[in-house]
Amino acid sequence: MAASGGTRAIIAALLANAGIAAAKFIGYLVTGSSSMLAEAVHSVADTSNQGLLLLGGKRAKRAATAEHPFGYGRDRYFYSFIVALLLFTLGAAFAIYEGIHKLEHPEPLSTPIVAVIILVVAIGLEGFSFRTAIHESAPLKGSGTWWQFIRQSKVPELPVVLLEDLGALVGLVLALGGVGLTVLTGNPVWDAVGTLCIGTLLGVIAIILIIEMKSLLIGEGAVAPVLARIVAELSAGDHVRRVIHIRTQYLGPEELLVAAKIALTPGASVEQVARAIDAAEARVRAAVPEARVIYLEPDLDRTPAGDVMTP
């Protein structure tokens, strides 16, 4: 569900942004609006970003090799991190540069009604893309807030598309405001102010994404509820007294590595130990399907009573 939903959201955003980028460039050539130019570059960056997300998803499906025995699932994190960097450099930096340039050298707008029409149409298209991203993300978000989803999601594409689309919608409103105020006041400085606001907005979104994608790329473990479920399943079988310690790490959005040392009943035979480990692995995979790689080390419980497991 996560992979297919992410792909649908990416394709919807790619198609919307490609059409919007072309329309915005035409609008800029007609009107000379710096806000329109900043938005056009933003849409080009977004279109390129969606292409990179699709490429990352495709490369992540490669089979494991001797050089990469855990596969290529983290390619999706890598390309999402590149997307965040591109959003910062191509989107935010260019918009801020263009805004400063227009503040220093303001130019009047020509045929501003063209910019207004294009921006209104673009808001509609971006709204469709944003609605698609929300629809595909909702099952994964569950009962948590959207901010929690962005912070905790292990599927990188959906938070990226969500924040990109949100930034695009707000940016379009800012561009519309800049053009509108320029027309109402006759002062082109407002167009430059709108451009600077767009650049600042994109910079904030890019920094959030960079932080989150970097964390995933380095390696994140299971969130507390998932970790508790894994520990409960490991401890539930015969001959397993408790989990001594456990480490988890996502090898990709749908692949979790679990390594744990479990205390077994003293005196258990080799056959009983093997069966206990096999049963524990089966319980964990049934409860947490993404826990595909599990390594369990049997041991005796030498910890004094009252000591707790180290996560």
PDB file of C-alpha atoms in Angstrom:
ATOM      1  CA  MET A   1       0.000   0.000   0.000  1.00  0.00           C
ATOM      2  CA  ALA A   2       2.748   2.437   0.929  1.00  0.00           C
ATOM      3  CA  ALA A   3       4.727   1.925  -2.253  1.00  0.00           C
ATOM      4  CA  SER A   4       1.762   2.089  -4.629  1.00  0.00           C
ATOM      5  CA  GLY A   5       0.205   5.006  -2.766  1.00  0.00           C
ATOM      6  CA  GLY A   6       3.482   6.900  -2.850  1.00  0.00           C
ATOM      7  CA  THR A   7       3.800   6.282  -6.589  1.00  0.00           C
ATOM      8  CA  ARG A   8       0.288   7.580  -7.291  1.00  0.00           C
ATOM      9  CA  ALA A   9       0.967  10.734  -5.299  1.00  0.00           C
ATOM     10  CA  ILE A  10       4.294  11.276  -7.089  1.00  0.00           C
ATOM     11  CA  ILE A  11       2.812  10.833 -10.565  1.00  0.00           C
ATOM     12  CA  ALA A  12      -0.083  13.189  -9.758  1.00  0.00           C
ATOM     13  CA  ALA A  13       2.394  15.816  -8.529  1.00  0.00           C
ATOM     14  CA  LEU A  14       4.699  15.314 -11.535  1.00  0.00           C
ATOM     15  CA  LEU A  15       1.920  15.810 -14.083  1.00  0.00           C
ATOM     16  CA  ALA A  16       0.541  18.836 -12.265  1.00  0.00           C
ATOM     17  CA  ASN A  17       3.918  20.513 -11.834  1.00  0.00           C
ATOM     18  CA  ALA A  18       5.053  19.910 -15.413  1.00  0.00           C
ATOM     19  CA  GLY A  19       1.959  21.644 -16.781  1.00  0.00           C
ATOM     20  CA  ILE A  20       2.129  24.414 -14.210  1.00  0.00           C
ATOM     21  CA  ALA A  21       5.825  25.097 -14.904  1.00  0.00           C
ATOM     22  CA  ALA A  22       5.163  25.629 -18.610  1.00  0.00           C
ATOM     23  CA  ALA A  23       2.241  27.958 -17.887  1.00  0.00           C
ATOM     24  CA  LYS A  24       4.235  29.969 -15.346  1.00  0.00           C
ATOM     25  CA  PHE A  25       7.158  30.505 -17.720  1.00  0.00           C
ATOM     26  CA  ILE A  26       4.719  31.787 -20.341  1.00  0.00           C
ATOM     27  CA  GLY A  27       3.211  34.057 -17.709  1.00  0.00           C
ATOM     28  CA  TYR A  28       6.649  35.385 -16.749  1.00  0.00           C
ATOM     29  CA  LEU A  29       7.567  36.106 -20.383  1.00  0.00           C
ATOM     30  CA  VAL A  30       4.301  38.018 -20.828  1.00  0.00           C
ATOM     31  CA  THR A  31       4.239  39.930 -17.526  1.00  0.00           C
ATOM     32  CA  GLY A  32       7.865  40.119 -16.347  1.00  0.00           C
ATOM     33  CA  SER A  33       6.736  39.227 -12.808  1.00  0.00           C
ATOM     34  CA  SER A  34       9.565  38.030 -10.571  1.00  0.00           C
ATOM     35  CA  SER A  35       7.034  36.170  -8.412  1.00  0.00           C
ATOM     36  CA  MET A  36       5.924  34.298 -11.520  1.00  0.00           C
ATOM     37  CA  LEU A  37       9.523  33.484 -12.438  1.00  0.00           C
ATOM     38  CA  ALA A  38      10.266  32.244  -8.914  1.00  0.00           C
ATOM     39  CA  GLU A  39       7.158  30.059  -9.040  1.00  0.00           C
ATOM     40  CA  ALA A  40       8.133  28.743 -12.485  1.00  0.00           C
ATOM     41  CA  VAL A  41      11.571  27.703 -11.246  1.00  0.00           C
ATOM     42  CA  HIS A  42       9.915  26.203  -8.170  1.00  0.00           C
ATOM     43  CA  SER A  43       7.639  24.089 -10.394  1.00  0.00           C
ATOM     44  CA  VAL A  44      10.593  22.959 -12.532  1.00  0.00           C
ATOM     45  CA  ALA A  45      12.416  21.918  -9.367  1.00  0.00           C
ATOM     46  CA  ASP A  46       9.327  20.066  -8.138  1.00  0.00           C
ATOM     47  CA  THR A  47       8.925  18.260 -11.464  1.00  0.00           C
ATOM     48  CA  SER A  48      12.576  17.185 -11.356  1.00  0.00           C
ATOM     49  CA  ASN A  49      12.115  16.122  -7.761  1.00  0.00           C
ATOM     50  CA  GLN A  50       9.216  13.837  -8.596  1.00  0.00           C
ATOM     51  CA  GLY A  51      11.328  12.254 -11.327  1.00  0.00           C
ATOM     52  CA  LEU A  52      14.074  11.602  -8.783  1.00  0.00           C
ATOM     53  CA  LEU A  53      11.591  10.041  -6.346  1.00  0.00           C
ATOM     54  CA  LEU A  54      10.380   7.660  -9.060  1.00  0.00           C
ATOM     55  CA  LEU A  55      13.987   6.806  -9.925  1.00  0.00           C
ATOM     56  CA  GLY A  56      14.770   6.111  -6.271  1.00  0.00           C
ATOM     57  CA  GLY A  57      11.763   3.802  -5.975  1.00  0.00           C
ATOM     58  CA  LYS A  58      12.858   1.872  -9.054  1.00  0.00           C
ATOM     59  CA  ARG A  59      16.484   1.501  -7.962  1.00  0.00           C
ATOM     60  CA  ALA A  60      15.420   0.395  -4.468  1.00  0.00           C
ATOM     61  CA  LYS A  61      13.798  -2.703  -5.985  1.00  0.00           C
ATOM     62  CA  ARG A  62      17.137  -4.155  -7.114  1.00  0.00           C
ATOM     63  CA  ALA A  63      17.987  -7.555  -5.676  1.00  0.00           C
ATOM     64  CA  ALA A  64      20.557  -7.837  -2.890  1.00  0.00           C
ATOM     65  CA  THR A  65      24.150  -8.546  -3.924  1.00  0.00           C
ATOM     66  CA  ALA A  66      27.280  -9.752  -2.181  1.00  0.00           C
ATOM     67  CA  GLU A  67      28.427  -6.123  -1.949  1.00  0.00           C
ATOM     68  CA  HIS A  68      25.040  -4.962  -0.636  1.00  0.00           C
ATOM     69  CA  PRO A  69      23.645  -8.008   1.197  1.00  0.00           C
ATOM     70  CA  PHE A  70      20.754  -6.058   2.739  1.00  0.00           C
ATOM     71  CA  GLY A  71      19.592  -4.773  -0.644  1.00  0.00           C
ATOM     72  CA  TYR A  72      19.042  -1.245  -1.905  1.00  0.00           C
ATOM     73  CA  GLY A  73      15.995  -0.115   0.068  1.00  0.00           C
ATOM     74  CA  ARG A  74      17.794   2.977   1.319  1.00  0.00           C
ATOM     75  CA  ASP A  75      18.053   4.303  -2.232  1.00  0.00           C
ATOM     76  CA  ARG A  76      14.614   5.767  -1.592  1.00  0.00           C
ATOM     77  CA  TYR A  77      16.005   7.697   1.375  1.00  0.00           C
ATOM     78  CA  PHE A  78      19.024   8.862  -0.648  1.00  0.00           C
ATOM     79  CA  TYR A  79      16.993  10.237  -3.545  1.00  0.00           C
ATOM     80  CA  SER A  80      14.537  11.885  -1.151  1.00  0.00           C
ATOM     81  CA  PHE A  81      17.503  13.608   0.505  1.00  0.00           C
ATOM     82  CA  ILE A  82      18.698  14.823  -2.908  1.00  0.00           C
ATOM     83  CA  VAL A  83      15.197  16.152  -3.562  1.00  0.00           C
ATOM     84  CA  ALA A  84      15.339  18.181  -0.342  1.00  0.00           C
ATOM     85  CA  LEU A  85      18.698  19.644  -1.382  1.00  0.00           C
ATOM     86  CA  LEU A  86      17.380  20.562  -4.838  1.00  0.00           C
ATOM     87  CA  LEU A  87      14.314  22.190  -3.308  1.00  0.00           C
ATOM     88  CA  PHE A  88      16.644  24.334  -1.190  1.00  0.00           C
ATOM     89  CA  THR A  89      19.088  25.281  -3.959  1.00  0.00           C
ATOM     90  CA  LEU A  90      16.887  25.529  -7.059  1.00  0.00           C
ATOM     91  CA  GLY A  91      13.713  26.680  -5.334  1.00  0.00           C
ATOM     92  CA  ALA A  92      14.558  28.689  -2.243  1.00  0.00           C
ATOM     93  CA  ALA A  93      17.952  30.133  -3.199  1.00  0.00           C
ATOM     94  CA  PHE A  94      16.831  31.242  -6.656  1.00  0.00           C
ATOM     95  CA  ALA A  95      13.640  32.846  -5.361  1.00  0.00           C
ATOM     96  CA  ILE A  96      15.525  34.784  -2.686  1.00  0.00           C
ATOM     97  CA  TYR A  97      18.129  35.901  -5.236  1.00  0.00           C
ATOM     98  CA  GLU A  98      15.446  37.012  -7.683  1.00  0.00           C
ATOM     99  CA  GLY A  99      13.532  38.809  -4.927  1.00  0.00           C
ATOM    100  CA  ILE A 100      16.611  40.779  -3.838  1.00  0.00           C
ATOM    101  CA  HIS A 101      17.398  41.627  -7.462  1.00  0.00           C
ATOM    102  CA  LYS A 102      13.881  42.953  -8.049  1.00  0.00           C
ATOM    103  CA  LEU A 103      14.009  44.978  -4.841  1.00  0.00           C
ATOM    104  CA  GLU A 104      17.156  46.671  -6.070  1.00  0.00           C
ATOM    105  CA  HIS A 105      15.879  47.073  -9.624  1.00  0.00           C
ATOM    106  CA  PRO A 106      12.051  47.092  -9.563  1.00  0.00           C
ATOM    107  CA  GLU A 107      10.308  46.722 -12.918  1.00  0.00           C
ATOM    108  CA  PRO A 108       6.630  47.364 -13.684  1.00  0.00           C
ATOM    109  CA  LEU A 109       4.404  44.439 -14.670  1.00  0.00           C
ATOM    110  CA  SER A 110       2.878  44.141 -18.111  1.00  0.00           C
ATOM    111  CA  THR A 111      -0.480  42.414 -18.651  1.00  0.00           C
ATOM    112  CA  PRO A 112      -0.780  41.303 -14.996  1.00  0.00           C
ATOM    113  CA  ILE A 113      -4.175  39.714 -15.699  1.00  0.00           C
ATOM    114  CA  VAL A 114      -2.311  36.896 -17.470  1.00  0.00           C
ATOM    115  CA  ALA A 115      -0.317  36.182 -14.306  1.00  0.00           C
ATOM    116  CA  VAL A 116      -3.477  36.193 -12.211  1.00  0.00           C
ATOM    117  CA  ILE A 117      -5.257  33.716 -14.512  1.00  0.00           C
ATOM    118  CA  ILE A 118      -2.259  31.361 -14.604  1.00  0.00           C
ATOM    119  CA  LEU A 119      -1.832  31.494 -10.824  1.00  0.00           C
ATOM    120  CA  VAL A 120      -5.504  30.745 -10.197  1.00  0.00           C
ATOM    121  CA  VAL A 121      -5.410  27.756 -12.579  1.00  0.00           C
ATOM    122  CA  ALA A 122      -2.157  26.589 -10.964  1.00  0.00           C
ATOM    123  CA  ILE A 123      -3.767  26.734  -7.517  1.00  0.00           C
ATOM    124  CA  GLY A 124      -6.486  24.396  -8.772  1.00  0.00           C
ATOM    125  CA  LEU A 125      -3.971  21.903 -10.217  1.00  0.00           C
ATOM    126  CA  GLU A 126      -1.765  22.007  -7.118  1.00  0.00           C
ATOM    127  CA  GLY A 127      -4.847  21.536  -4.979  1.00  0.00           C
ATOM    128  CA  PHE A 128      -5.624  18.330  -6.883  1.00  0.00           C
ATOM    129  CA  SER A 129      -2.056  17.083  -6.378  1.00  0.00           C
ATOM    130  CA  PHE A 130      -2.149  17.988  -2.674  1.00  0.00           C
ATOM    131  CA  ARG A 131      -5.506  16.237  -2.243  1.00  0.00           C
ATOM    132  CA  THR A 132      -4.063  13.092  -3.835  1.00  0.00           C
ATOM    133  CA  ALA A 133      -1.058  13.158  -1.504  1.00  0.00           C
ATOM    134  CA  ILE A 134      -3.328  13.564   1.546  1.00  0.00           C
ATOM    135  CA  HIS A 135      -5.576  10.710   0.401  1.00  0.00           C
ATOM    136  CA  GLU A 136      -2.636   8.336  -0.100  1.00  0.00           C
ATOM    137  CA  SER A 137      -0.979   9.350   3.190  1.00  0.00           C
ATOM    138  CA  ALA A 138      -4.071   9.107   5.401  1.00  0.00           C
ATOM    139  CA  PRO A 139      -3.946   5.297   5.942  1.00  0.00           C
ATOM    140  CA  LEU A 140      -0.310   5.535   7.055  1.00  0.00           C
ATOM    141  CA  LYS A 141      -0.925   8.595   9.234  1.00  0.00           C
ATOM    142  CA  GLY A 142      -3.537   6.818  11.330  1.00  0.00           C
ATOM    143  CA  SER A 143      -4.738   8.747  14.359  1.00  0.00           C
ATOM    144  CA  GLY A 144      -1.612  10.871  14.702  1.00  0.00           C
ATOM    145  CA  THR A 145      -1.193  14.452  13.543  1.00  0.00           C
ATOM    146  CA  TRP A 146       0.222  15.368  10.159  1.00  0.00           C
ATOM    147  CA  TRP A 147       3.336  16.732  11.827  1.00  0.00           C
ATOM    148  CA  GLN A 148       3.830  13.406  13.586  1.00  0.00           C
ATOM    149  CA  PHE A 149       3.395  11.639  10.246  1.00  0.00           C
ATOM    150  CA  ILE A 150       6.098  13.789   8.639  1.00  0.00           C
ATOM    151  CA  ARG A 151       8.443  13.221  11.584  1.00  0.00           C
ATOM    152  CA  GLN A 152       7.828   9.481  12.012  1.00  0.00           C
ATOM    153  CA  SER A 153       7.011   8.162   8.544  1.00  0.00           C
ATOM    154  CA  LYS A 154       9.489   5.639   7.161  1.00  0.00           C
ATOM    155  CA  VAL A 155       8.066   6.069   3.642  1.00  0.00           C
ATOM    156  CA  PRO A 156      10.033   9.116   2.436  1.00  0.00           C
ATOM    157  CA  GLU A 157       8.106   9.960  -0.727  1.00  0.00           C
ATOM    158  CA  LEU A 158       4.799  10.864   0.896  1.00  0.00           C
ATOM    159  CA  PRO A 159       6.141  13.480   3.363  1.00  0.00           C
ATOM    160  CA  VAL A 160       8.240  14.959   0.545  1.00  0.00           C
ATOM    161  CA  VAL A 161       5.270  15.264  -1.823  1.00  0.00           C
ATOM    162  CA  LEU A 162       3.006  16.533   0.955  1.00  0.00           C
ATOM    163  CA  LEU A 163       5.360  19.328   1.958  1.00  0.00           C
ATOM    164  CA  GLU A 164       6.219  20.164  -1.657  1.00  0.00           C
ATOM    165  CA  ASP A 165       2.553  20.479  -2.573  1.00  0.00           C
ATOM    166  CA  LEU A 166       1.788  22.496   0.557  1.00  0.00           C
ATOM    167  CA  GLY A 167       4.706  24.802  -0.224  1.00  0.00           C
ATOM    168  CA  ALA A 168       3.535  25.136  -3.811  1.00  0.00           C
ATOM    169  CA  LEU A 169      -0.002  26.067  -2.764  1.00  0.00           C
ATOM    170  CA  VAL A 170       1.125  28.659  -0.229  1.00  0.00           C
ATOM    171  CA  GLY A 171       3.729  29.939  -2.703  1.00  0.00           C
ATOM    172  CA  LEU A 172       1.072  30.435  -5.363  1.00  0.00           C
ATOM    173  CA  VAL A 173      -1.045  32.420  -2.907  1.00  0.00           C
ATOM    174  CA  LEU A 174       1.999  34.546  -2.057  1.00  0.00           C
ATOM    175  CA  ALA A 175       2.732  35.110  -5.743  1.00  0.00           C
ATOM    176  CA  LEU A 176      -0.905  36.050  -6.345  1.00  0.00           C
ATOM    177  CA  GLY A 177      -0.719  38.458  -3.423  1.00  0.00           C
ATOM    178  CA  GLY A 178       2.484  40.030  -4.747  1.00  0.00           C
ATOM    179  CA  VAL A 179       1.033  40.524  -8.214  1.00  0.00           C
ATOM    180  CA  GLY A 180      -2.286  41.755  -6.824  1.00  0.00           C
ATOM    181  CA  LEU A 181      -0.678  44.321  -4.514  1.00  0.00           C
ATOM    182  CA  THR A 182       1.536  45.509  -7.351  1.00  0.00           C
ATOM    183  CA  VAL A 183      -1.524  46.106  -9.524  1.00  0.00           C
ATOM    184  CA  LEU A 184      -3.472  47.820  -6.718  1.00  0.00           C
ATOM    185  CA  THR A 185      -0.639  50.088  -5.545  1.00  0.00           C
ATOM    186  CA  GLY A 186       1.278  50.498  -8.780  1.00  0.00           C
ATOM    187  CA  ASN A 187       4.430  49.690  -6.809  1.00  0.00           C
ATOM    188  CA  PRO A 188       6.444  46.704  -8.240  1.00  0.00           C
ATOM    189  CA  VAL A 189       8.229  46.307  -4.922  1.00  0.00           C
ATOM    190  CA  TRP A 190       5.322  44.139  -3.760  1.00  0.00           C
ATOM    191  CA  ASP A 191       6.099  41.610  -6.487  1.00  0.00           C
ATOM    192  CA  ALA A 192       9.656  41.392  -5.155  1.00  0.00           C
ATOM    193  CA  VAL A 193       8.354  41.016  -1.588  1.00  0.00           C
ATOM    194  CA  GLY A 194       6.149  38.140  -2.729  1.00  0.00           C
ATOM    195  CA  THR A 195       9.185  36.505  -4.338  1.00  0.00           C
ATOM    196  CA  LEU A 196      11.211  36.802  -1.126  1.00  0.00           C
ATOM    197  CA  CYS A 197       8.352  35.278   0.871  1.00  0.00           C
ATOM    198  CA  ILE A 198       8.235  32.351  -1.567  1.00  0.00           C
ATOM    199  CA  GLY A 199      11.983  31.807  -1.177  1.00  0.00           C
ATOM    200  CA  THR A 200      11.765  31.897   2.612  1.00  0.00           C
ATOM    201  CA  LEU A 201       8.858  29.435   2.623  1.00  0.00           C
ATOM    202  CA  LEU A 202      10.699  26.993   0.357  1.00  0.00           C
ATOM    203  CA  GLY A 203      13.828  27.304   2.474  1.00  0.00           C
ATOM    204  CA  VAL A 204      11.941  26.356   5.656  1.00  0.00           C
ATOM    205  CA  ILE A 205      10.312  23.350   3.965  1.00  0.00           C
ATOM    206  CA  ALA A 206      13.620  22.242   2.463  1.00  0.00           C
ATOM    207  CA  ILE A 207      15.392  22.397   5.838  1.00  0.00           C
ATOM    208  CA  ILE A 208      12.636  20.289   7.447  1.00  0.00           C
ATOM    209  CA  LEU A 209      12.957  17.694   4.688  1.00  0.00           C
ATOM    210  CA  ILE A 210      16.755  17.691   4.818  1.00  0.00           C
ATOM    211  CA  ILE A 211      16.681  16.989   8.569  1.00  0.00           C
ATOM    212  CA  GLU A 212      14.101  14.211   8.248  1.00  0.00           C
ATOM    213  CA  MET A 213      15.645  12.525   5.190  1.00  0.00           C
ATOM    214  CA  LYS A 214      19.121  12.687   6.728  1.00  0.00           C
ATOM    215  CA  SER A 215      17.808  10.891   9.807  1.00  0.00           C
ATOM    216  CA  LEU A 216      16.274   8.138   7.656  1.00  0.00           C
ATOM    217  CA  LEU A 217      19.399   7.853   5.529  1.00  0.00           C
ATOM    218  CA  ILE A 218      21.656   7.424   8.565  1.00  0.00           C
ATOM    219  CA  GLY A 219      19.300   4.787   9.935  1.00  0.00           C
ATOM    220  CA  GLU A 220      16.247   4.993  12.191  1.00  0.00           C
ATOM    221  CA  GLY A 221      14.920   2.304  14.497  1.00  0.00           C
ATOM    222  CA  ALA A 222      11.333   1.242  15.095  1.00  0.00           C
ATOM    223  CA  VAL A 223       9.100   3.748  16.871  1.00  0.00           C
ATOM    224  CA  ALA A 224       8.110   2.963  20.453  1.00  0.00           C
ATOM    225  CA  PRO A 225       4.753   1.231  19.762  1.00  0.00           C
ATOM    226  CA  VAL A 226       6.305  -1.021  17.088  1.00  0.00           C
ATOM    227  CA  LEU A 227       9.298  -1.800  19.303  1.00  0.00           C
ATOM    228  CA  ALA A 228       6.995  -2.701  22.199  1.00  0.00           C
ATOM    229  CA  ARG A 229       5.018  -5.026  19.942  1.00  0.00           C
ATOM    230  CA  ILE A 230       8.206  -6.771  18.801  1.00  0.00           C
ATOM    231  CA  VAL A 231       9.424  -7.227  22.383  1.00  0.00           C
ATOM    232  CA  ALA A 232       6.025  -8.581  23.445  1.00  0.00           C
ATOM    233  CA  GLU A 233       6.020 -11.149  20.633  1.00  0.00           C
ATOM    234  CA  LEU A 234       9.585 -12.225  21.332  1.00  0.00           C
ATOM    235  CA  SER A 235       8.752 -12.770  25.004  1.00  0.00           C
ATOM    236  CA  ALA A 236       5.457 -14.573  24.455  1.00  0.00           C
ATOM    237  CA  GLY A 237       6.661 -18.069  23.559  1.00  0.00           C
ATOM    238  CA  ASP A 238       7.673 -21.152  25.502  1.00  0.00           C
ATOM    239  CA  HIS A 239      11.213 -21.222  26.918  1.00  0.00           C
ATOM    240  CA  VAL A 240      11.646 -17.433  26.388  1.00  0.00           C
ATOM    241  CA  ARG A 241      11.934 -15.656  29.718  1.00  0.00           C
ATOM    242  CA  ARG A 242      12.551 -12.122  28.462  1.00  0.00           C
ATOM    243  CA  VAL A 243      14.353  -9.916  25.947  1.00  0.00           C
ATOM    244  CA  ILE A 244      17.777  -8.944  27.291  1.00  0.00           C
ATOM    245  CA  HIS A 245      18.420  -6.246  24.704  1.00  0.00           C
ATOM    246  CA  ILE A 246      17.272  -5.376  21.200  1.00  0.00           C
ATOM    247  CA  ARG A 247      18.335  -3.189  18.279  1.00  0.00           C
ATOM    248  CA  THR A 248      16.218  -2.281  15.244  1.00  0.00           C
ATOM    249  CA  GLN A 249      16.929  -0.354  12.062  1.00  0.00           C
ATOM    250  CA  TYR A 250      15.010   0.311   8.863  1.00  0.00           C
ATOM    251  CA  LEU A 251      16.883  -0.994   5.810  1.00  0.00           C
ATOM    252  CA  GLY A 252      14.167   0.565   3.672  1.00  0.00           C
ATOM    253  CA  PRO A 253      10.613   1.827   4.126  1.00  0.00           C
ATOM    254  CA  GLU A 254       9.167  -1.702   4.181  1.00  0.00           C
ATOM    255  CA  GLU A 255      12.111  -3.635   5.599  1.00  0.00           C
ATOM    256  CA  LEU A 256      13.045  -3.599   9.281  1.00  0.00           C
ATOM    257  CA  LEU A 257      16.129  -5.288  10.723  1.00  0.00           C
ATOM    258  CA  VAL A 258      15.647  -6.767  14.209  1.00  0.00           C
ATOM    259  CA  ALA A 259      18.579  -8.027  16.274  1.00  0.00           C
ATOM    260  CA  ALA A 260      17.935  -9.194  19.824  1.00  0.00           C
ATOM    261  CA  LYS A 261      19.417 -11.262  22.632  1.00  0.00           C
ATOM    262  CA  ILE A 262      16.746 -13.310  24.388  1.00  0.00           C
ATOM    263  CA  ALA A 263      16.990 -15.099  27.714  1.00  0.00           C
ATOM    264  CA  LEU A 264      15.849 -18.728  27.478  1.00  0.00           C
ATOM    265  CA  THR A 265      14.839 -21.184  30.145  1.00  0.00           C
ATOM    266  CA  PRO A 266      17.950 -22.834  31.688  1.00  0.00           C
ATOM    267  CA  GLY A 267      18.351 -26.467  30.708  1.00  0.00           C
ATOM    268  CA  ALA A 268      16.519 -26.184  27.370  1.00  0.00           C
ATOM    269  CA  SER A 269      17.826 -28.608  24.772  1.00  0.00           C
ATOM    270  CA  VAL A 270      19.313 -27.520  21.456  1.00  0.00           C
ATOM    271  CA  GLU A 271      16.139 -28.589  19.708  1.00  0.00           C
ATOM    272  CA  GLN A 272      13.982 -26.593  22.114  1.00  0.00           C
ATOM    273  CA  VAL A 273      16.187 -23.524  21.633  1.00  0.00           C
ATOM    274  CA  ALA A 274      15.919 -23.792  17.843  1.00  0.00           C
ATOM    275  CA  ARG A 275      12.159 -24.198  17.990  1.00  0.00           C
ATOM    276  CA  ALA A 276      11.800 -21.281  20.408  1.00  0.00           C
ATOM    277  CA  ILE A 277      13.795 -19.000  18.079  1.00  0.00           C
ATOM    278  CA  ASP A 278      11.864 -20.073  14.987  1.00  0.00           C
ATOM    279  CA  ALA A 279       8.554 -19.533  16.768  1.00  0.00           C
ATOM    280  CA  ALA A 280       9.658 -16.107  18.039  1.00  0.00           C
ATOM    281  CA  GLU A 281      10.636 -15.016  14.528  1.00  0.00           C
ATOM    282  CA  ALA A 282       7.298 -16.183  13.153  1.00  0.00           C
ATOM    283  CA  ARG A 283       5.365 -14.274  15.830  1.00  0.00           C
ATOM    284  CA  VAL A 284       7.282 -11.065  15.168  1.00  0.00           C
ATOM    285  CA  ARG A 285       6.793 -11.284  11.385  1.00  0.00           C
ATOM    286  CA  ALA A 286       3.079 -11.899  11.868  1.00  0.00           C
ATOM    287  CA  ALA A 287       2.711  -8.890  14.179  1.00  0.00           C
ATOM    288  CA  VAL A 288       5.123  -6.572  12.328  1.00  0.00           C
ATOM    289  CA  PRO A 289       5.241  -7.531   8.617  1.00  0.00           C
ATOM    290  CA  GLU A 290       8.064  -5.125   7.823  1.00  0.00           C
ATOM    291  CA  ALA A 291      10.358  -7.030  10.250  1.00  0.00           C
ATOM    292  CA  ARG A 292      11.783  -9.134   7.433  1.00  0.00           C
ATOM    293  CA  VAL A 293      15.368  -9.551   8.685  1.00  0.00           C
ATOM    294  CA  ILE A 294      15.561 -11.008  12.212  1.00  0.00           C
ATOM    295  CA  TYR A 295      18.631 -12.209  14.101  1.00  0.00           C
ATOM    296  CA  LEU A 296      18.105 -13.706  17.555  1.00  0.00           C
ATOM    297  CA  GLU A 297      20.875 -14.673  19.955  1.00  0.00           C
ATOM    298  CA  PRO A 298      19.887 -17.095  22.747  1.00  0.00           C
ATOM    299  CA  ASP A 299      21.428 -16.566  26.175  1.00  0.00           C
ATOM    300  CA  LEU A 300      20.875 -17.289  29.843  1.00  0.00           C
ATOM    301  CA  ASP A 301      19.237 -14.701  32.060  1.00  0.00           C
ATOM    302  CA  ARG A 302      22.116 -13.446  34.215  1.00  0.00           C
ATOM    303  CA  THR A 303      20.637 -10.016  34.928  1.00  0.00           C
ATOM    304  CA  PRO A 304      19.629  -9.411  38.569  1.00  0.00           C
ATOM    305  CA  ALA A 305      15.915  -9.107  39.216  1.00  0.00           C
ATOM    306  CA  GLY A 306      14.645  -5.563  38.694  1.00  0.00           C
ATOM    307  CA  ASP A 307      16.980  -4.698  35.816  1.00  0.00           C
ATOM    308  CA  VAL A 308      15.256  -3.708  32.584  1.00  0.00           C
ATOM    309  CA  MET A 309      15.891  -4.420  28.944  1.00  0.00           C
ATOM    310  CA  THR A 310      18.062  -1.934  27.086  1.00  0.00           C
ATOM    311  CA  PRO A 311      16.324  -0.852  23.857  1.00  0.00           C
TER     312      PRO A 311
END
